[in-house]
Short mmCIF file of N, CA and C in Angstrom, two decimals:
data_model
loop_
_atom_site.label_atom_id
_atom_site.label_comp_id
_atom_site.label_asym_id
_atom_site.label_seq_id
_atom_site.Cartn_x
_atom_site.Cartn_y
_atom_site.Cartn_z
N MET A 1 0.85 -1.17 0.00
CA MET A 1 0.00 0.00 0.00
C MET A 1 0.90 1.24 0.00
N VAL A 2 1.08 1.79 -1.17
CA VAL A 2 1.92 2.97 -1.33
C VAL A 2 1.04 4.12 -1.78
N SER A 3 1.33 5.30 -1.31
CA SER A 3 0.51 6.46 -1.66
C SER A 3 0.50 6.66 -3.16
N GLY A 4 -0.69 6.86 -3.71
CA GLY A 4 -0.84 7.06 -5.14
C GLY A 4 -0.79 5.78 -5.93
N SER A 5 -0.85 4.65 -5.24
CA SER A 5 -0.71 3.37 -5.93
C SER A 5 -1.98 2.95 -6.63
N GLY A 6 -3.09 3.61 -6.32
CA GLY A 6 -4.35 3.21 -6.93
C GLY A 6 -4.91 1.98 -6.25
N ILE A 7 -5.84 1.33 -6.91
CA ILE A 7 -6.49 0.17 -6.32
C ILE A 7 -5.59 -1.04 -6.48
N CYS A 8 -5.18 -1.63 -5.36
CA CYS A 8 -4.32 -2.81 -5.43
C CYS A 8 -5.05 -4.05 -4.93
N ALA A 9 -6.13 -3.89 -4.22
CA ALA A 9 -6.91 -5.03 -3.74
C ALA A 9 -8.29 -4.50 -3.35
N LYS A 10 -9.23 -5.44 -3.15
CA LYS A 10 -10.56 -5.00 -2.74
C LYS A 10 -10.50 -4.31 -1.38
N ARG A 11 -9.71 -4.89 -0.49
CA ARG A 11 -9.61 -4.33 0.85
C ARG A 11 -8.21 -4.62 1.38
N VAL A 12 -7.58 -3.62 1.92
CA VAL A 12 -6.26 -3.78 2.50
C VAL A 12 -6.43 -3.84 4.01
N VAL A 13 -5.86 -4.87 4.64
CA VAL A 13 -5.92 -5.00 6.09
C VAL A 13 -4.55 -4.61 6.64
N VAL A 14 -4.55 -3.63 7.53
CA VAL A 14 -3.31 -3.13 8.11
C VAL A 14 -3.30 -3.47 9.59
N ASP A 15 -2.20 -4.08 10.04
CA ASP A 15 -2.02 -4.37 11.45
C ASP A 15 -1.35 -3.16 12.08
N ALA A 16 -2.03 -2.50 12.99
CA ALA A 16 -1.53 -1.24 13.56
C ALA A 16 -0.53 -1.44 14.69
N ARG A 17 -0.21 -2.66 15.00
CA ARG A 17 0.67 -2.95 16.14
C ARG A 17 2.05 -2.31 15.92
N HIS A 18 2.50 -1.52 16.89
CA HIS A 18 3.80 -0.85 16.91
C HIS A 18 3.98 0.20 15.82
N HIS A 19 2.90 0.62 15.15
CA HIS A 19 3.00 1.71 14.18
C HIS A 19 2.80 3.03 14.91
N MET A 20 3.39 4.09 14.39
CA MET A 20 3.18 5.43 14.94
C MET A 20 1.82 5.92 14.48
N LEU A 21 1.06 6.52 15.39
CA LEU A 21 -0.31 6.95 15.10
C LEU A 21 -0.37 7.91 13.92
N GLY A 22 0.42 8.96 13.95
CA GLY A 22 0.37 9.98 12.91
C GLY A 22 0.84 9.48 11.56
N ARG A 23 1.90 8.68 11.56
CA ARG A 23 2.45 8.20 10.29
C ARG A 23 1.51 7.22 9.61
N LEU A 24 0.95 6.30 10.39
CA LEU A 24 0.02 5.34 9.81
C LEU A 24 -1.24 6.04 9.32
N SER A 25 -1.74 6.98 10.10
CA SER A 25 -2.97 7.66 9.68
C SER A 25 -2.74 8.52 8.45
N SER A 26 -1.54 9.08 8.27
CA SER A 26 -1.28 9.88 7.06
C SER A 26 -1.22 8.99 5.83
N ILE A 27 -0.65 7.79 5.96
CA ILE A 27 -0.60 6.86 4.83
C ILE A 27 -2.01 6.40 4.47
N VAL A 28 -2.79 6.08 5.49
CA VAL A 28 -4.18 5.65 5.24
C VAL A 28 -4.99 6.79 4.63
N ALA A 29 -4.77 8.02 5.13
CA ALA A 29 -5.51 9.18 4.60
C ALA A 29 -5.16 9.45 3.14
N LYS A 30 -3.95 9.12 2.72
CA LYS A 30 -3.56 9.30 1.32
C LYS A 30 -4.17 8.23 0.43
N GLU A 31 -4.40 7.05 0.98
CA GLU A 31 -4.95 5.95 0.18
C GLU A 31 -6.46 6.03 0.02
N LEU A 32 -7.16 6.56 1.01
CA LEU A 32 -8.62 6.57 0.97
C LEU A 32 -9.21 7.35 -0.21
N PRO A 33 -8.70 8.52 -0.59
CA PRO A 33 -9.28 9.22 -1.75
C PRO A 33 -9.06 8.48 -3.07
N ASN A 34 -8.13 7.53 -3.10
CA ASN A 34 -7.86 6.75 -4.32
C ASN A 34 -8.81 5.56 -4.46
N ARG A 35 -9.93 5.60 -3.77
CA ARG A 35 -10.96 4.56 -3.78
C ARG A 35 -10.43 3.22 -3.25
N GLN A 36 -9.51 3.28 -2.33
CA GLN A 36 -8.95 2.08 -1.72
C GLN A 36 -9.61 1.86 -0.36
N LYS A 37 -10.22 0.69 -0.16
CA LYS A 37 -10.80 0.37 1.14
C LYS A 37 -9.68 -0.12 2.06
N VAL A 38 -9.63 0.42 3.25
CA VAL A 38 -8.57 0.09 4.19
C VAL A 38 -9.20 -0.29 5.52
N MET A 39 -8.76 -1.42 6.07
CA MET A 39 -9.20 -1.84 7.41
C MET A 39 -7.97 -1.86 8.32
N VAL A 40 -8.09 -1.25 9.46
CA VAL A 40 -6.99 -1.19 10.42
C VAL A 40 -7.39 -2.00 11.64
N VAL A 41 -6.59 -3.01 11.97
CA VAL A 41 -6.87 -3.86 13.13
C VAL A 41 -5.82 -3.61 14.21
N ARG A 42 -6.14 -3.96 15.43
CA ARG A 42 -5.29 -3.81 16.61
C ARG A 42 -4.85 -2.37 16.82
N CYS A 43 -5.83 -1.46 16.77
CA CYS A 43 -5.54 -0.03 17.01
C CYS A 43 -5.11 0.21 18.46
N GLU A 44 -5.48 -0.69 19.35
CA GLU A 44 -5.13 -0.49 20.76
C GLU A 44 -3.62 -0.62 20.99
N GLU A 45 -2.88 -1.15 20.01
CA GLU A 45 -1.44 -1.28 20.16
C GLU A 45 -0.68 -0.26 19.33
N LEU A 46 -1.35 0.81 18.91
CA LEU A 46 -0.67 1.91 18.21
C LEU A 46 0.29 2.61 19.16
N ALA A 47 1.37 3.12 18.62
CA ALA A 47 2.35 3.85 19.42
C ALA A 47 2.20 5.34 19.18
N ILE A 48 2.39 6.10 20.24
CA ILE A 48 2.37 7.56 20.14
C ILE A 48 3.73 8.04 20.64
N SER A 49 4.40 8.86 19.84
CA SER A 49 5.74 9.29 20.21
C SER A 49 5.67 10.27 21.38
N GLY A 50 6.76 10.34 22.11
CA GLY A 50 6.83 11.23 23.27
C GLY A 50 6.68 10.46 24.56
N GLY A 51 6.92 11.14 25.65
CA GLY A 51 6.84 10.52 26.96
C GLY A 51 5.40 10.25 27.37
N LEU A 52 5.22 9.25 28.22
CA LEU A 52 3.89 8.86 28.66
C LEU A 52 3.21 9.97 29.45
N VAL A 53 3.94 10.62 30.35
CA VAL A 53 3.36 11.67 31.18
C VAL A 53 2.90 12.83 30.31
N ARG A 54 3.73 13.23 29.36
CA ARG A 54 3.39 14.36 28.47
C ARG A 54 2.17 14.02 27.62
N GLN A 55 2.12 12.82 27.08
CA GLN A 55 0.98 12.43 26.25
C GLN A 55 -0.31 12.38 27.07
N LYS A 56 -0.19 11.90 28.32
CA LYS A 56 -1.36 11.84 29.19
C LYS A 56 -1.86 13.25 29.52
N MET A 57 -0.93 14.17 29.76
CA MET A 57 -1.32 15.55 30.04
C MET A 57 -2.02 16.18 28.84
N LYS A 58 -1.48 15.94 27.64
CA LYS A 58 -2.10 16.48 26.43
C LYS A 58 -3.51 15.93 26.25
N TYR A 59 -3.67 14.63 26.51
CA TYR A 59 -4.98 14.01 26.34
C TYR A 59 -5.97 14.53 27.39
N MET A 60 -5.51 14.74 28.62
CA MET A 60 -6.39 15.27 29.65
C MET A 60 -6.81 16.71 29.33
N GLN A 61 -5.90 17.50 28.74
CA GLN A 61 -6.28 18.85 28.30
C GLN A 61 -7.31 18.77 27.19
N PHE A 62 -7.15 17.81 26.30
CA PHE A 62 -8.11 17.62 25.21
C PHE A 62 -9.48 17.25 25.76
N LEU A 63 -9.51 16.39 26.78
CA LEU A 63 -10.78 15.97 27.37
C LEU A 63 -11.48 17.12 28.09
N SER A 64 -10.70 18.05 28.62
CA SER A 64 -11.32 19.14 29.40
C SER A 64 -11.89 20.23 28.51
N LYS A 65 -11.66 20.19 27.21
CA LYS A 65 -12.18 21.23 26.32
C LYS A 65 -13.67 21.02 26.09
N HIS A 66 -14.45 22.01 26.48
CA HIS A 66 -15.89 21.96 26.24
C HIS A 66 -16.43 23.39 26.22
N MET A 67 -17.66 23.51 25.79
CA MET A 67 -18.30 24.82 25.69
C MET A 67 -18.90 25.18 27.05
N ASN A 68 -18.60 26.35 27.56
CA ASN A 68 -19.08 26.74 28.89
C ASN A 68 -20.59 26.92 28.93
N THR A 69 -21.14 27.55 27.91
CA THR A 69 -22.57 27.86 27.95
C THR A 69 -23.44 26.65 27.69
N LYS A 70 -23.01 25.77 26.77
CA LYS A 70 -23.80 24.58 26.47
C LYS A 70 -22.84 23.41 26.18
N PRO A 71 -22.49 22.63 27.21
CA PRO A 71 -21.51 21.56 27.02
C PRO A 71 -21.92 20.50 26.01
N SER A 72 -23.23 20.38 25.73
CA SER A 72 -23.64 19.38 24.74
C SER A 72 -23.22 19.77 23.33
N HIS A 73 -22.85 21.04 23.12
CA HIS A 73 -22.36 21.49 21.82
C HIS A 73 -20.84 21.36 21.72
N SER A 74 -20.23 20.75 22.70
CA SER A 74 -18.78 20.58 22.72
C SER A 74 -18.36 19.48 21.75
N PRO A 75 -17.06 19.43 21.43
CA PRO A 75 -16.59 18.32 20.60
C PRO A 75 -16.70 17.00 21.35
N ILE A 76 -16.88 15.93 20.59
CA ILE A 76 -16.99 14.60 21.19
C ILE A 76 -15.59 14.07 21.41
N HIS A 77 -15.32 13.62 22.62
CA HIS A 77 -14.00 13.10 22.95
C HIS A 77 -14.06 11.58 22.96
N PHE A 78 -13.50 10.98 21.92
CA PHE A 78 -13.52 9.53 21.82
C PHE A 78 -12.44 8.92 22.71
N ARG A 79 -12.79 7.80 23.33
CA ARG A 79 -11.83 7.11 24.19
C ARG A 79 -11.33 5.81 23.57
N ALA A 80 -12.12 5.22 22.68
CA ALA A 80 -11.74 3.95 22.06
C ALA A 80 -10.58 4.19 21.09
N PRO A 81 -9.58 3.31 21.09
CA PRO A 81 -8.43 3.49 20.20
C PRO A 81 -8.81 3.55 18.72
N THR A 82 -9.82 2.76 18.31
CA THR A 82 -10.23 2.81 16.91
C THR A 82 -10.82 4.16 16.57
N LYS A 83 -11.57 4.73 17.49
CA LYS A 83 -12.18 6.04 17.26
C LYS A 83 -11.12 7.15 17.27
N ILE A 84 -10.11 7.01 18.13
CA ILE A 84 -9.02 8.00 18.15
C ILE A 84 -8.29 7.96 16.81
N PHE A 85 -8.03 6.76 16.30
CA PHE A 85 -7.37 6.63 14.99
C PHE A 85 -8.26 7.21 13.90
N TRP A 86 -9.56 6.92 13.96
CA TRP A 86 -10.49 7.42 12.96
C TRP A 86 -10.51 8.95 12.95
N ARG A 87 -10.48 9.55 14.14
CA ARG A 87 -10.50 11.01 14.20
C ARG A 87 -9.20 11.60 13.67
N THR A 88 -8.09 10.92 13.91
CA THR A 88 -6.81 11.39 13.38
C THR A 88 -6.82 11.38 11.86
N VAL A 89 -7.37 10.30 11.27
CA VAL A 89 -7.47 10.22 9.81
C VAL A 89 -8.44 11.29 9.31
N ARG A 90 -9.53 11.49 10.02
CA ARG A 90 -10.53 12.48 9.62
C ARG A 90 -9.92 13.88 9.56
N GLY A 91 -8.99 14.16 10.47
CA GLY A 91 -8.33 15.45 10.47
C GLY A 91 -7.44 15.67 9.26
N MET A 92 -7.11 14.60 8.55
CA MET A 92 -6.23 14.71 7.38
C MET A 92 -7.01 14.66 6.07
N ILE A 93 -8.33 14.53 6.14
CA ILE A 93 -9.18 14.45 4.95
C ILE A 93 -10.19 15.59 5.01
N SER A 94 -10.53 16.15 3.86
CA SER A 94 -11.58 17.18 3.83
C SER A 94 -12.93 16.47 3.88
N TYR A 95 -13.32 16.06 5.08
CA TYR A 95 -14.48 15.18 5.26
C TYR A 95 -15.81 15.90 5.10
N LYS A 96 -15.80 17.23 5.01
CA LYS A 96 -17.07 17.96 4.88
C LYS A 96 -17.56 18.02 3.44
N THR A 97 -16.70 17.67 2.49
CA THR A 97 -17.13 17.59 1.09
C THR A 97 -17.65 16.19 0.82
N LYS A 98 -18.38 16.03 -0.27
CA LYS A 98 -18.91 14.70 -0.61
C LYS A 98 -17.78 13.72 -0.88
N ARG A 99 -16.78 14.22 -1.60
CA ARG A 99 -15.64 13.36 -1.94
C ARG A 99 -14.91 12.91 -0.68
N GLY A 100 -14.70 13.84 0.26
CA GLY A 100 -14.01 13.51 1.50
C GLY A 100 -14.83 12.58 2.39
N ALA A 101 -16.15 12.81 2.43
CA ALA A 101 -17.02 11.93 3.24
C ALA A 101 -17.03 10.52 2.67
N ALA A 102 -17.02 10.42 1.33
CA ALA A 102 -16.99 9.09 0.71
C ALA A 102 -15.65 8.40 0.98
N ALA A 103 -14.58 9.18 0.98
CA ALA A 103 -13.26 8.63 1.27
C ALA A 103 -13.19 8.13 2.71
N LEU A 104 -13.73 8.92 3.63
CA LEU A 104 -13.70 8.53 5.05
C LEU A 104 -14.56 7.30 5.30
N ALA A 105 -15.62 7.14 4.51
CA ALA A 105 -16.49 5.97 4.65
C ALA A 105 -15.77 4.69 4.23
N ARG A 106 -14.71 4.82 3.41
CA ARG A 106 -13.96 3.64 2.98
C ARG A 106 -13.00 3.13 4.04
N LEU A 107 -12.84 3.89 5.12
CA LEU A 107 -12.01 3.42 6.24
C LEU A 107 -12.86 2.48 7.08
N ILE A 108 -12.52 1.21 7.07
CA ILE A 108 -13.30 0.19 7.78
C ILE A 108 -12.64 -0.02 9.13
N ARG A 109 -13.39 0.20 10.19
CA ARG A 109 -12.87 -0.01 11.53
C ARG A 109 -13.49 -1.26 12.13
N PRO A 110 -12.67 -2.18 12.61
CA PRO A 110 -13.23 -3.36 13.26
C PRO A 110 -13.98 -2.97 14.52
N ARG A 111 -15.14 -3.54 14.70
CA ARG A 111 -15.96 -3.22 15.87
C ARG A 111 -16.20 -4.48 16.69
N GLY A 112 -15.47 -4.59 17.77
CA GLY A 112 -15.71 -5.63 18.76
C GLY A 112 -15.64 -7.05 18.25
N TRP A 113 -16.57 -7.87 18.69
CA TRP A 113 -16.54 -9.31 18.43
C TRP A 113 -16.83 -9.63 16.97
N LEU A 114 -17.35 -8.69 16.20
CA LEU A 114 -17.61 -8.97 14.78
C LEU A 114 -16.33 -9.33 14.04
N PHE A 115 -15.21 -8.73 14.45
CA PHE A 115 -13.94 -8.96 13.77
C PHE A 115 -12.99 -9.79 14.62
N LEU A 116 -13.52 -10.50 15.60
CA LEU A 116 -12.69 -11.31 16.46
C LEU A 116 -12.02 -12.43 15.66
N MET A 117 -12.77 -13.05 14.74
CA MET A 117 -12.21 -14.13 13.94
C MET A 117 -11.08 -13.61 13.05
N LEU A 118 -11.25 -12.43 12.48
CA LEU A 118 -10.21 -11.85 11.64
C LEU A 118 -8.95 -11.59 12.45
N SER A 119 -9.10 -11.06 13.65
CA SER A 119 -7.95 -10.78 14.50
C SER A 119 -7.24 -12.07 14.87
N ARG A 120 -8.01 -13.11 15.19
CA ARG A 120 -7.39 -14.40 15.53
C ARG A 120 -6.66 -15.00 14.34
N GLU A 121 -7.27 -14.88 13.16
CA GLU A 121 -6.64 -15.42 11.95
C GLU A 121 -5.32 -14.69 11.65
N LEU A 122 -5.33 -13.37 11.78
CA LEU A 122 -4.11 -12.60 11.55
C LEU A 122 -3.04 -12.94 12.58
N GLU A 123 -3.45 -13.12 13.82
CA GLU A 123 -2.50 -13.48 14.87
C GLU A 123 -1.90 -14.85 14.61
N LYS A 124 -2.73 -15.80 14.13
CA LYS A 124 -2.24 -17.13 13.82
C LYS A 124 -1.22 -17.09 12.68
N LYS A 125 -1.51 -16.29 11.65
CA LYS A 125 -0.57 -16.14 10.53
C LYS A 125 0.75 -15.53 11.01
N ARG A 126 0.65 -14.54 11.90
CA ARG A 126 1.86 -13.90 12.42
C ARG A 126 2.71 -14.90 13.20
N LYS A 127 2.05 -15.75 14.00
CA LYS A 127 2.79 -16.74 14.78
C LYS A 127 3.45 -17.77 13.87
N GLU A 128 2.76 -18.17 12.79
CA GLU A 128 3.35 -19.12 11.84
C GLU A 128 4.59 -18.52 11.17
N ARG A 129 4.49 -17.25 10.77
CA ARG A 129 5.63 -16.60 10.13
C ARG A 129 6.81 -16.48 11.09
N SER A 130 6.52 -16.12 12.34
CA SER A 130 7.60 -15.98 13.32
C SER A 130 8.22 -17.34 13.64
N GLN A 131 7.41 -18.41 13.64
CA GLN A 131 7.95 -19.75 13.88
C GLN A 131 8.88 -20.16 12.74
N LEU A 132 8.49 -19.87 11.49
CA LEU A 132 9.35 -20.18 10.34
C LEU A 132 10.66 -19.39 10.42
N ALA A 133 10.57 -18.13 10.79
CA ALA A 133 11.77 -17.30 10.91
C ALA A 133 12.69 -17.85 12.00
N TYR A 134 12.10 -18.31 13.11
CA TYR A 134 12.90 -18.86 14.21
C TYR A 134 13.59 -20.15 13.77
N GLU A 135 12.87 -21.02 13.06
CA GLU A 135 13.47 -22.27 12.57
C GLU A 135 14.62 -21.97 11.61
N ARG A 136 14.42 -20.99 10.72
CA ARG A 136 15.46 -20.62 9.77
C ARG A 136 16.68 -20.08 10.50
N LYS A 137 16.45 -19.29 11.55
CA LYS A 137 17.55 -18.72 12.32
C LYS A 137 18.34 -19.82 13.03
N LYS A 138 17.62 -20.81 13.59
CA LYS A 138 18.29 -21.93 14.26
C LYS A 138 19.15 -22.71 13.27
N GLN A 139 18.60 -22.95 12.08
CA GLN A 139 19.32 -23.70 11.05
C GLN A 139 20.59 -22.94 10.62
N LEU A 140 20.47 -21.64 10.41
CA LEU A 140 21.64 -20.84 10.03
C LEU A 140 22.69 -20.82 11.14
N ASN A 141 22.24 -20.79 12.38
CA ASN A 141 23.17 -20.81 13.51
C ASN A 141 23.94 -22.12 13.56
N LYS A 142 23.24 -23.25 13.30
CA LYS A 142 23.92 -24.55 13.27
C LYS A 142 24.95 -24.59 12.16
N LEU A 143 24.59 -24.07 10.99
CA LEU A 143 25.52 -24.05 9.87
C LEU A 143 26.74 -23.17 10.18
N ARG A 144 26.52 -22.05 10.86
CA ARG A 144 27.63 -21.17 11.21
C ARG A 144 28.59 -21.85 12.18
N VAL A 145 28.03 -22.53 13.19
CA VAL A 145 28.87 -23.23 14.16
C VAL A 145 29.66 -24.34 13.47
N LYS A 146 29.00 -25.05 12.56
CA LYS A 146 29.66 -26.12 11.81
C LYS A 146 30.79 -25.56 10.94
N ALA A 147 30.55 -24.42 10.31
CA ALA A 147 31.56 -23.79 9.47
C ALA A 147 32.73 -23.29 10.31
N GLU A 148 32.46 -22.78 11.51
CA GLU A 148 33.53 -22.32 12.39
C GLU A 148 34.42 -23.49 12.81
N LYS A 149 33.80 -24.63 13.14
CA LYS A 149 34.59 -25.81 13.52
C LYS A 149 35.44 -26.29 12.36
N ALA A 150 34.85 -26.30 11.15
CA ALA A 150 35.59 -26.74 9.97
C ALA A 150 36.76 -25.81 9.68
N SER A 151 36.55 -24.52 9.85
CA SER A 151 37.63 -23.56 9.58
C SER A 151 38.72 -23.66 10.64
N GLU A 152 38.34 -23.95 11.90
CA GLU A 152 39.34 -24.12 12.96
C GLU A 152 40.21 -25.34 12.68
N GLU A 153 39.59 -26.43 12.22
CA GLU A 153 40.36 -27.64 11.89
C GLU A 153 41.27 -27.39 10.70
N LYS A 154 40.79 -26.61 9.74
CA LYS A 154 41.55 -26.34 8.53
C LYS A 154 42.75 -25.42 8.83
N LEU A 155 42.54 -24.42 9.69
CA LEU A 155 43.61 -23.48 10.00
C LEU A 155 44.66 -24.10 10.91
N GLY A 156 44.23 -24.83 11.91
CA GLY A 156 45.15 -25.54 12.80
C GLY A 156 46.13 -24.64 13.51
N SER A 157 47.43 -24.72 13.11
CA SER A 157 48.49 -24.00 13.82
C SER A 157 48.43 -22.49 13.61
N GLN A 158 47.74 -22.03 12.59
CA GLN A 158 47.68 -20.60 12.32
C GLN A 158 46.73 -19.87 13.27
N LEU A 159 45.95 -20.62 14.06
CA LEU A 159 45.00 -20.01 14.98
C LEU A 159 45.69 -19.18 16.06
N GLU A 160 46.90 -19.61 16.51
CA GLU A 160 47.61 -18.85 17.55
C GLU A 160 48.01 -17.47 17.04
N ILE A 161 48.27 -17.37 15.73
CA ILE A 161 48.66 -16.08 15.15
C ILE A 161 47.43 -15.16 15.06
N ILE A 162 46.28 -15.76 14.71
CA ILE A 162 45.05 -14.99 14.50
C ILE A 162 44.36 -14.64 15.82
N ALA A 163 44.59 -15.42 16.87
CA ALA A 163 43.87 -15.28 18.14
C ALA A 163 43.87 -13.86 18.72
N PRO A 164 44.99 -13.13 18.75
CA PRO A 164 44.93 -11.77 19.32
C PRO A 164 44.08 -10.79 18.49
N VAL A 165 43.98 -11.05 17.20
CA VAL A 165 43.24 -10.15 16.32
C VAL A 165 41.76 -10.49 16.30
N LYS A 166 41.45 -11.77 16.52
CA LYS A 166 40.06 -12.25 16.44
C LYS A 166 39.22 -11.65 17.56
N TYR A 167 38.00 -11.31 17.24
CA TYR A 167 37.10 -10.75 18.25
C TYR A 167 35.97 -11.70 18.53
#
C-alpha cells in the first residue's frame, strides 16, 4: 500500500501494532481518496511518540475542552483506540465535502466481536511466520557453528597467530 498506488486489492488489512499513530494515519488518509478500502486492526497497540506523562497531560487537556454555555455542543472526545485513529485520519481528509465523506467511509474499523475471527486469523498467521523465521535462524546458527569448527580444523596451527586479532 503505497501512496498514489491506486487500487491494489478490494480491501487492504493493516495491522496497527507498533505503528506510529500519525504516520500510519497519514498513509491511510492518502490511500482513501484513491478509492482504496482500508481496514486497520489492533488499534489499541498503536504507538504515540513522546513521553507517557506528556501524552497523558495532552490528552487530559483535550478531554477538558468543552463549551461553557452549552456543554452538549462541545466536541466529542472519543476514548476507544479505533475512534481515536479514525478522528486522526478524519483530520487529514476534507471530510465535509462529498468526496471527503466518501473517502472517510472507505475506512473500515473493526468493531468488537464482529472482527474477532479476523484478529485471531491474523494473529495465527503472524505466529506461523515468526515460527518459520525462528526455525530458519536456528538452522543458520547450526551451519555457522559447523563452518567455524571446519575452519578451525583447517587453519590448525595458524589459529595462535590470528587469536589476538580475532574478536
